[in-house]
Amino acid sequence: MSVLNATHDPSLKSWVDSANQQDCNFPIQNLPFGVFSTAANPAQRIGVAIGNQVLDLSVLEQSGLLMAAPIGKQVFDQASLNAFIALGRATWTQTRARLSELLRQDNPKLRDDTALRARALVPLREAILHLPVEIPGYTDFYSSKEHATNVGLMFRDPKNALLPNWLEIPIGYNGRASSVVVSGTPIRRPNGQFKAPNAERPSFGPCQKLDIELETAFIVGVGNALGEPIRVDEAEGHIFGMVLLNDWSARDIQQWEYVPLGPFNSKTFATSISPWVVTMEALEPFRVASPAQEPQPLPYLRQSGKNGYDIALEVTVEPEGAAASSAICRTNFKYMYWTMAQQLAHHTVSGCNTRVGDLMGSGTISGPTPDSYGSFLELTWNGQKPLMLANGVARKFIEDGDELVISGWAQGDGFRVGFGSVRGRVLPAPIVAR
């Protein structure tokens, strides 16, 4: 567990003026890492977001102002964060502290070096943002009690909405990493099999119940060897940071295929993540108590202290050609029943090894009220209660041309640690033989 230090000081200000605005996602207290390029320089390299700027860490590394790798080596001129992350937690902390020092309002080192500053700062509007990590593996959990209960109410016996194992273990499944894409990537509606309730055989065609899943995800920063589980009280030291995640879902395909082995084509077509990785150290001031767990978990999953995080989350939808977007969900990560440390401990308790860059999705994050449900499946109760958007437009599920945007932030005293957003616009399904 981290401790608060000088980088968390709410009174800190930066010489990058835009970082000092109260509603800025990327103040000096945040400093999220990402990968970017520009039209003028297409080489992908690592930067941190500060205000409305991207600080090019490869420039600082070349200048000698920022040193993370062993002497003679560089890690910030790369197309992923993996090499930097692999240097370990002490390096993450030292690098963040050094960046905070260089960006402080009263530090002239970079502020007054006009030539270096001109090379190192890139306006965020000019940055092309890329997938921040190379992802060896992807796992998706199912850790919101409210979401799991809602799904159980819809599709199973309402008196037994939660299956017996749900309260005992963090349920999850091993997904695929090949179709994880960065925010802004268009999402093509999938084709697949689905079966009407009264039909004798399934049909094939474009998904009719396309949905989002409002999630976050953590990125593994320190892996474990095969056969060597990660203890729950050590798990946080293995997590580098968090991103927003939209696990696009084809509900009609999912309902037909998920028995007996779970989701397959209903999930494999795309998962979108936000481009900026917010470090766990930046989120340290926003720890809160997690929901009470009853029954008490088995010893290998037991935790004490504050293991949740107060992160506000919002979903908006904007139909193609619409004058404005409509907010359809506002919820919070603090409602999650199973914690990230418990997820990672359970993931590895069998001896499963993890690797730097592995992506672990939270599962849909739903709160206790109807306006805090994190999917169309719940918001419209499987299409029975259509959502009314701006200008009287109705939605049961996502239609072609709709753009979905998930935003998230942790609100501090006079500053916010923001994730930015993850967005995707839906394109029509490809034409294939039926």
PDB file of C-alpha atoms in Angstrom, residues 44 152 243 271 297 333 343:
ATOM      1  CA  GLN A  44       5.326   6.727 -31.082  1.00  0.00           C
ATOM      2  CA  GLY A 152     -29.953 -12.723 -12.264  1.00  0.00           C
ATOM      3  CA  VAL A 243      -7.826   2.800 -17.347  1.00  0.00           C
ATOM      4  CA  THR A 271     -12.992  -3.901 -26.072  1.00  0.00           C
ATOM      5  CA  PRO A 297     -14.226 -14.482   2.299  1.00  0.00           C
ATOM      6  CA  PHE A 333     -16.269   2.532  -8.681  1.00  0.00           C
ATOM      7  CA  GLN A 343      -9.281 -10.255  -8.191  1.00  0.00           C
TER       8      GLN A 343
END
